[in-house]
């Protein structure tokens, strides 16, 4: 099971898209690396990968073989209705297969290189059932590159806890200053309101 976080990023580069494809292939690649076989567990991920890769080719013009063309899916089109030739369809299929194969190879290599870290995360998951971004950092360390600030803020409890702590500290400091200001050195009594007995 892979969880995809909502993100308000509508423009993505081809590199970002391919990183998403590799992420989706990671479960299958981990099965291959650790167990020497794959199961049907990744079928939903494979559907997502297929849709993403075909989108880069058919809708976003991110393929040199097909070129700067867009063939958006028509929900009203019947089976076999397409605005391109059979040769173009075959080229799209070949490119999609090539792209996914390359992404899978890249993912296999990454899982193999980082096998120790993957094992640590797997053990952590067996103990905890759920894992947070902060747990991953505690377990295997921070990412090797700086992530997007909005993403980090969204996934990290620590950043929101730090923000809450700084707000609380500011509120406490403000209350202390107000108490000092109200007192004005008269023991907390306003001038002219002290009783004489």
mmCIF file of C-alpha atoms in Angstrom:
data_model
loop_
_atom_site.group_PDB
_atom_site.id
_atom_site.type_symbol
_atom_site.label_atom_id
_atom_site.label_comp_id
_atom_site.label_asym_id
_atom_site.label_seq_id
_atom_site.Cartn_x
_atom_site.Cartn_y
_atom_site.Cartn_z
ATOM 1 C CA UNK A 1 0.000 0.000 0.000
ATOM 2 C CA UNK A 2 1.443 3.333 -1.001
ATOM 3 C CA UNK A 3 0.025 6.659 0.104
ATOM 4 C CA UNK A 4 0.177 9.618 -2.247
ATOM 5 C CA UNK A 5 -0.018 12.947 -0.491
ATOM 6 C CA UNK A 6 -2.208 15.734 -1.766
ATOM 7 C CA UNK A 7 -0.110 18.512 -3.134
ATOM 8 C CA UNK A 8 -1.046 21.810 -4.667
ATOM 9 C CA UNK A 9 1.608 21.575 -7.339
ATOM 10 C CA UNK A 10 0.081 21.518 -10.781
ATOM 11 C CA UNK A 11 3.240 21.992 -12.824
ATOM 12 C CA UNK A 12 5.751 19.160 -12.716
ATOM 13 C CA UNK A 13 8.928 18.512 -14.614
ATOM 14 C CA UNK A 14 9.627 15.263 -16.404
ATOM 15 C CA UNK A 15 12.216 14.442 -13.721
ATOM 16 C CA UNK A 16 9.622 14.905 -10.967
ATOM 17 C CA UNK A 17 7.158 12.722 -12.838
ATOM 18 C CA UNK A 18 9.752 9.975 -13.293
ATOM 19 C CA UNK A 19 10.585 10.120 -9.578
ATOM 20 C CA UNK A 20 6.882 9.520 -8.899
ATOM 21 C CA UNK A 21 6.945 6.561 -11.299
ATOM 22 C CA UNK A 22 9.964 5.101 -9.485
ATOM 23 C CA UNK A 23 8.242 5.601 -6.137
ATOM 24 C CA UNK A 24 5.215 3.702 -7.400
ATOM 25 C CA UNK A 25 7.448 0.872 -8.679
ATOM 26 C CA UNK A 26 9.370 0.616 -5.394
ATOM 27 C CA UNK A 27 7.086 -1.998 -3.826
ATOM 28 C CA UNK A 28 7.491 -4.376 -6.739
ATOM 29 C CA UNK A 29 11.228 -3.689 -6.917
ATOM 30 C CA UNK A 30 11.580 -4.402 -3.180
ATOM 31 C CA UNK A 31 9.793 -7.741 -3.644
ATOM 32 C CA UNK A 32 12.233 -8.609 -6.428
ATOM 33 C CA UNK A 33 15.314 -7.580 -4.423
ATOM 34 C CA UNK A 34 14.321 -9.128 -1.091
ATOM 35 C CA UNK A 35 12.316 -12.186 -2.153
ATOM 36 C CA UNK A 36 13.547 -12.866 -5.675
ATOM 37 C CA UNK A 37 9.991 -12.786 -7.050
ATOM 38 C CA UNK A 38 7.091 -10.388 -7.455
ATOM 39 C CA UNK A 39 3.445 -10.759 -6.429
ATOM 40 C CA UNK A 40 0.156 -9.225 -7.512
ATOM 41 C CA UNK A 41 0.442 -6.680 -4.686
ATOM 42 C CA UNK A 42 1.653 -3.928 -6.998
ATOM 43 C CA UNK A 43 -1.199 -4.126 -9.516
ATOM 44 C CA UNK A 44 -2.739 -0.797 -8.479
ATOM 45 C CA UNK A 45 0.682 0.851 -8.538
ATOM 46 C CA UNK A 46 1.284 -0.519 -12.041
ATOM 47 C CA UNK A 47 -2.006 0.972 -13.230
ATOM 48 C CA UNK A 48 -0.925 4.359 -11.855
ATOM 49 C CA UNK A 49 2.493 4.035 -13.501
ATOM 50 C CA UNK A 50 0.897 3.171 -16.840
ATOM 51 C CA UNK A 51 -1.451 6.167 -16.651
ATOM 52 C CA UNK A 52 1.341 8.544 -15.627
ATOM 53 C CA UNK A 53 3.725 7.402 -18.362
ATOM 54 C CA UNK A 54 1.094 7.491 -21.100
ATOM 55 C CA UNK A 55 0.140 10.990 -19.920
ATOM 56 C CA UNK A 56 3.719 12.184 -20.403
ATOM 57 C CA UNK A 57 3.642 10.814 -23.946
ATOM 58 C CA UNK A 58 0.053 11.538 -25.030
ATOM 59 C CA UNK A 59 -0.881 14.686 -23.135
ATOM 60 C CA UNK A 60 2.251 16.546 -22.009
ATOM 61 C CA UNK A 61 4.460 16.195 -25.111
ATOM 62 C CA UNK A 62 7.345 14.923 -22.974
ATOM 63 C CA UNK A 63 8.636 12.326 -25.398
ATOM 64 C CA UNK A 64 11.157 12.949 -28.144
ATOM 65 C CA UNK A 65 9.975 10.070 -30.337
ATOM 66 C CA UNK A 66 6.307 11.157 -30.379
ATOM 67 C CA UNK A 67 7.213 14.821 -30.146
ATOM 68 C CA UNK A 68 5.508 17.983 -28.971
ATOM 69 C CA UNK A 69 2.014 16.665 -29.611
ATOM 70 C CA UNK A 70 -0.947 16.236 -27.283
ATOM 71 C CA UNK A 71 -3.640 13.614 -27.669
ATOM 72 C CA UNK A 72 -5.909 14.070 -24.648
ATOM 73 C CA UNK A 73 -8.307 11.260 -23.884
ATOM 74 C CA UNK A 74 -11.836 11.869 -25.140
ATOM 75 C CA UNK A 75 -14.339 10.411 -22.664
ATOM 76 C CA UNK A 76 -16.947 10.257 -25.447
ATOM 77 C CA UNK A 77 -14.737 8.334 -27.866
ATOM 78 C CA UNK A 78 -15.666 4.799 -28.704
ATOM 79 C CA UNK A 79 -13.283 1.846 -28.586
ATOM 80 C CA UNK A 80 -10.647 2.230 -31.264
ATOM 81 C CA UNK A 81 -11.402 5.924 -31.856
ATOM 82 C CA UNK A 82 -8.159 7.849 -31.646
ATOM 83 C CA UNK A 83 -6.831 11.026 -33.242
ATOM 84 C CA UNK A 84 -3.568 9.385 -34.348
ATOM 85 C CA UNK A 85 -2.378 6.613 -36.657
ATOM 86 C CA UNK A 86 -1.656 3.002 -35.798
ATOM 87 C CA UNK A 87 2.048 3.714 -36.289
ATOM 88 C CA UNK A 88 1.876 6.529 -33.735
ATOM 89 C CA UNK A 89 -0.029 4.246 -31.342
ATOM 90 C CA UNK A 90 2.696 1.613 -31.730
ATOM 91 C CA UNK A 91 5.396 4.234 -31.102
ATOM 92 C CA UNK A 92 3.558 5.345 -27.944
ATOM 93 C CA UNK A 93 3.364 1.761 -26.692
ATOM 94 C CA UNK A 94 7.064 1.180 -27.365
ATOM 95 C CA UNK A 95 8.033 4.402 -25.624
ATOM 96 C CA UNK A 96 5.804 3.680 -22.623
ATOM 97 C CA UNK A 97 7.341 0.229 -22.258
ATOM 98 C CA UNK A 98 10.872 1.637 -22.582
ATOM 99 C CA UNK A 99 10.229 4.396 -20.039
ATOM 100 C CA UNK A 100 8.716 2.017 -17.475
ATOM 101 C CA UNK A 101 11.525 -0.529 -17.991
ATOM 102 C CA UNK A 102 14.148 2.173 -17.429
ATOM 103 C CA UNK A 103 12.334 3.458 -14.350
ATOM 104 C CA UNK A 104 12.058 -0.075 -12.956
ATOM 105 C CA UNK A 105 15.809 -0.663 -13.519
ATOM 106 C CA UNK A 106 16.562 2.624 -11.776
ATOM 107 C CA UNK A 107 14.297 1.616 -8.878
ATOM 108 C CA UNK A 108 15.861 -1.865 -8.593
ATOM 109 C CA UNK A 109 19.322 -0.278 -8.457
ATOM 110 C CA UNK A 110 18.224 2.199 -5.794
ATOM 111 C CA UNK A 111 16.580 -0.499 -3.644
ATOM 112 C CA UNK A 112 19.715 -2.659 -3.996
ATOM 113 C CA UNK A 113 22.043 0.236 -3.104
ATOM 114 C CA UNK A 114 19.869 1.189 -0.127
ATOM 115 C CA UNK A 115 18.968 -2.351 0.974
ATOM 116 C CA UNK A 116 20.096 -1.758 4.551
ATOM 117 C CA UNK A 117 17.925 1.356 4.906
ATOM 118 C CA UNK A 118 14.932 -0.438 3.362
ATOM 119 C CA UNK A 119 15.357 -3.276 5.893
ATOM 120 C CA UNK A 120 15.416 -0.760 8.763
ATOM 121 C CA UNK A 121 12.175 0.814 7.558
ATOM 122 C CA UNK A 122 10.573 -2.630 7.070
ATOM 123 C CA UNK A 123 11.473 -3.637 10.640
ATOM 124 C CA UNK A 124 10.128 -0.353 11.949
ATOM 125 C CA UNK A 125 6.859 -0.924 10.073
ATOM 126 C CA UNK A 126 6.542 -4.441 11.512
ATOM 127 C CA UNK A 127 6.791 -2.959 15.008
ATOM 128 C CA UNK A 128 4.667 0.144 14.486
ATOM 129 C CA UNK A 129 2.269 -0.583 11.580
ATOM 130 C CA UNK A 130 2.343 3.102 10.608
ATOM 131 C CA UNK A 131 5.257 5.378 9.993
ATOM 132 C CA UNK A 132 5.569 9.135 9.720
ATOM 133 C CA UNK A 133 8.011 11.330 7.860
ATOM 134 C CA UNK A 134 9.736 12.117 11.143
ATOM 135 C CA UNK A 135 10.028 8.376 11.936
ATOM 136 C CA UNK A 136 11.806 7.843 8.617
ATOM 137 C CA UNK A 137 14.297 10.599 9.455
ATOM 138 C CA UNK A 138 14.899 9.074 12.890
ATOM 139 C CA UNK A 139 15.366 5.625 11.360
ATOM 140 C CA UNK A 140 17.583 6.286 8.328
ATOM 141 C CA UNK A 141 18.428 9.981 8.445
ATOM 142 C CA UNK A 142 17.328 12.990 6.393
ATOM 143 C CA UNK A 143 16.969 13.036 2.643
ATOM 144 C CA UNK A 144 20.161 13.605 0.688
ATOM 145 C CA UNK A 145 18.607 16.731 -0.829
ATOM 146 C CA UNK A 146 16.531 19.591 0.526
ATOM 147 C CA UNK A 147 12.834 19.025 0.003
ATOM 148 C CA UNK A 148 10.172 21.555 -0.856
ATOM 149 C CA UNK A 149 9.297 23.708 2.178
ATOM 150 C CA UNK A 150 5.536 23.267 1.705
ATOM 151 C CA UNK A 151 5.973 19.487 1.477
ATOM 152 C CA UNK A 152 8.177 19.376 4.578
ATOM 153 C CA UNK A 153 5.699 21.473 6.502
ATOM 154 C CA UNK A 154 2.861 19.179 5.425
ATOM 155 C CA UNK A 155 4.529 15.877 6.360
ATOM 156 C CA UNK A 156 6.562 16.809 9.425
ATOM 157 C CA UNK A 157 4.954 16.901 12.827
ATOM 158 C CA UNK A 158 8.129 18.430 14.193
ATOM 159 C CA UNK A 159 7.802 21.574 12.116
ATOM 160 C CA UNK A 160 4.218 22.074 13.277
ATOM 161 C CA UNK A 161 5.236 21.311 16.884
ATOM 162 C CA UNK A 162 8.082 23.839 16.650
ATOM 163 C CA UNK A 163 5.656 26.391 15.256
ATOM 164 C CA UNK A 164 3.175 25.706 18.092
ATOM 165 C CA UNK A 165 5.971 25.930 20.683
ATOM 166 C CA UNK A 166 7.181 29.263 19.323
ATOM 167 C CA UNK A 167 3.607 30.614 19.367
ATOM 168 C CA UNK A 168 3.172 29.443 22.976
ATOM 169 C CA UNK A 169 6.518 30.972 23.968
ATOM 170 C CA UNK A 170 5.560 34.253 22.332
ATOM 171 C CA UNK A 171 2.181 34.221 24.125
ATOM 172 C CA UNK A 172 3.835 33.510 27.494
ATOM 173 C CA UNK A 173 6.376 36.276 26.959
ATOM 174 C CA UNK A 174 3.594 38.681 25.996
ATOM 175 C CA UNK A 175 1.610 37.756 29.145
ATOM 176 C CA UNK A 176 4.704 38.299 31.307
ATOM 177 C CA UNK A 177 5.273 41.716 29.729
ATOM 178 C CA UNK A 178 1.623 42.657 30.257
ATOM 179 C CA UNK A 179 1.834 41.677 33.927
ATOM 180 C CA UNK A 180 4.980 43.821 34.330
ATOM 181 C CA UNK A 181 3.344 46.752 32.503
ATOM 182 C CA UNK A 182 0.156 46.593 34.563
ATOM 183 C CA UNK A 183 2.066 46.458 37.816
ATOM 184 C CA UNK A 184 4.313 49.382 36.994
ATOM 185 C CA UNK A 185 6.334 48.759 40.197
ATOM 186 C CA UNK A 186 3.370 49.341 42.568
ATOM 187 C CA UNK A 187 2.869 45.707 43.532
ATOM 188 C CA UNK A 188 0.195 45.238 40.916
ATOM 189 C CA UNK A 189 -2.032 48.069 42.169
ATOM 190 C CA UNK A 190 -2.874 50.958 39.935
ATOM 191 C CA UNK A 191 -1.800 54.353 41.308
ATOM 192 C CA UNK A 192 -4.504 56.142 43.219
ATOM 193 C CA UNK A 193 -6.493 53.020 43.976
ATOM 194 C CA UNK A 194 -4.601 51.919 47.100
ATOM 195 C CA UNK A 195 -6.590 52.016 50.295
ATOM 196 C CA UNK A 196 -5.356 53.823 53.339
ATOM 197 C CA UNK A 197 -6.388 52.626 56.611
#
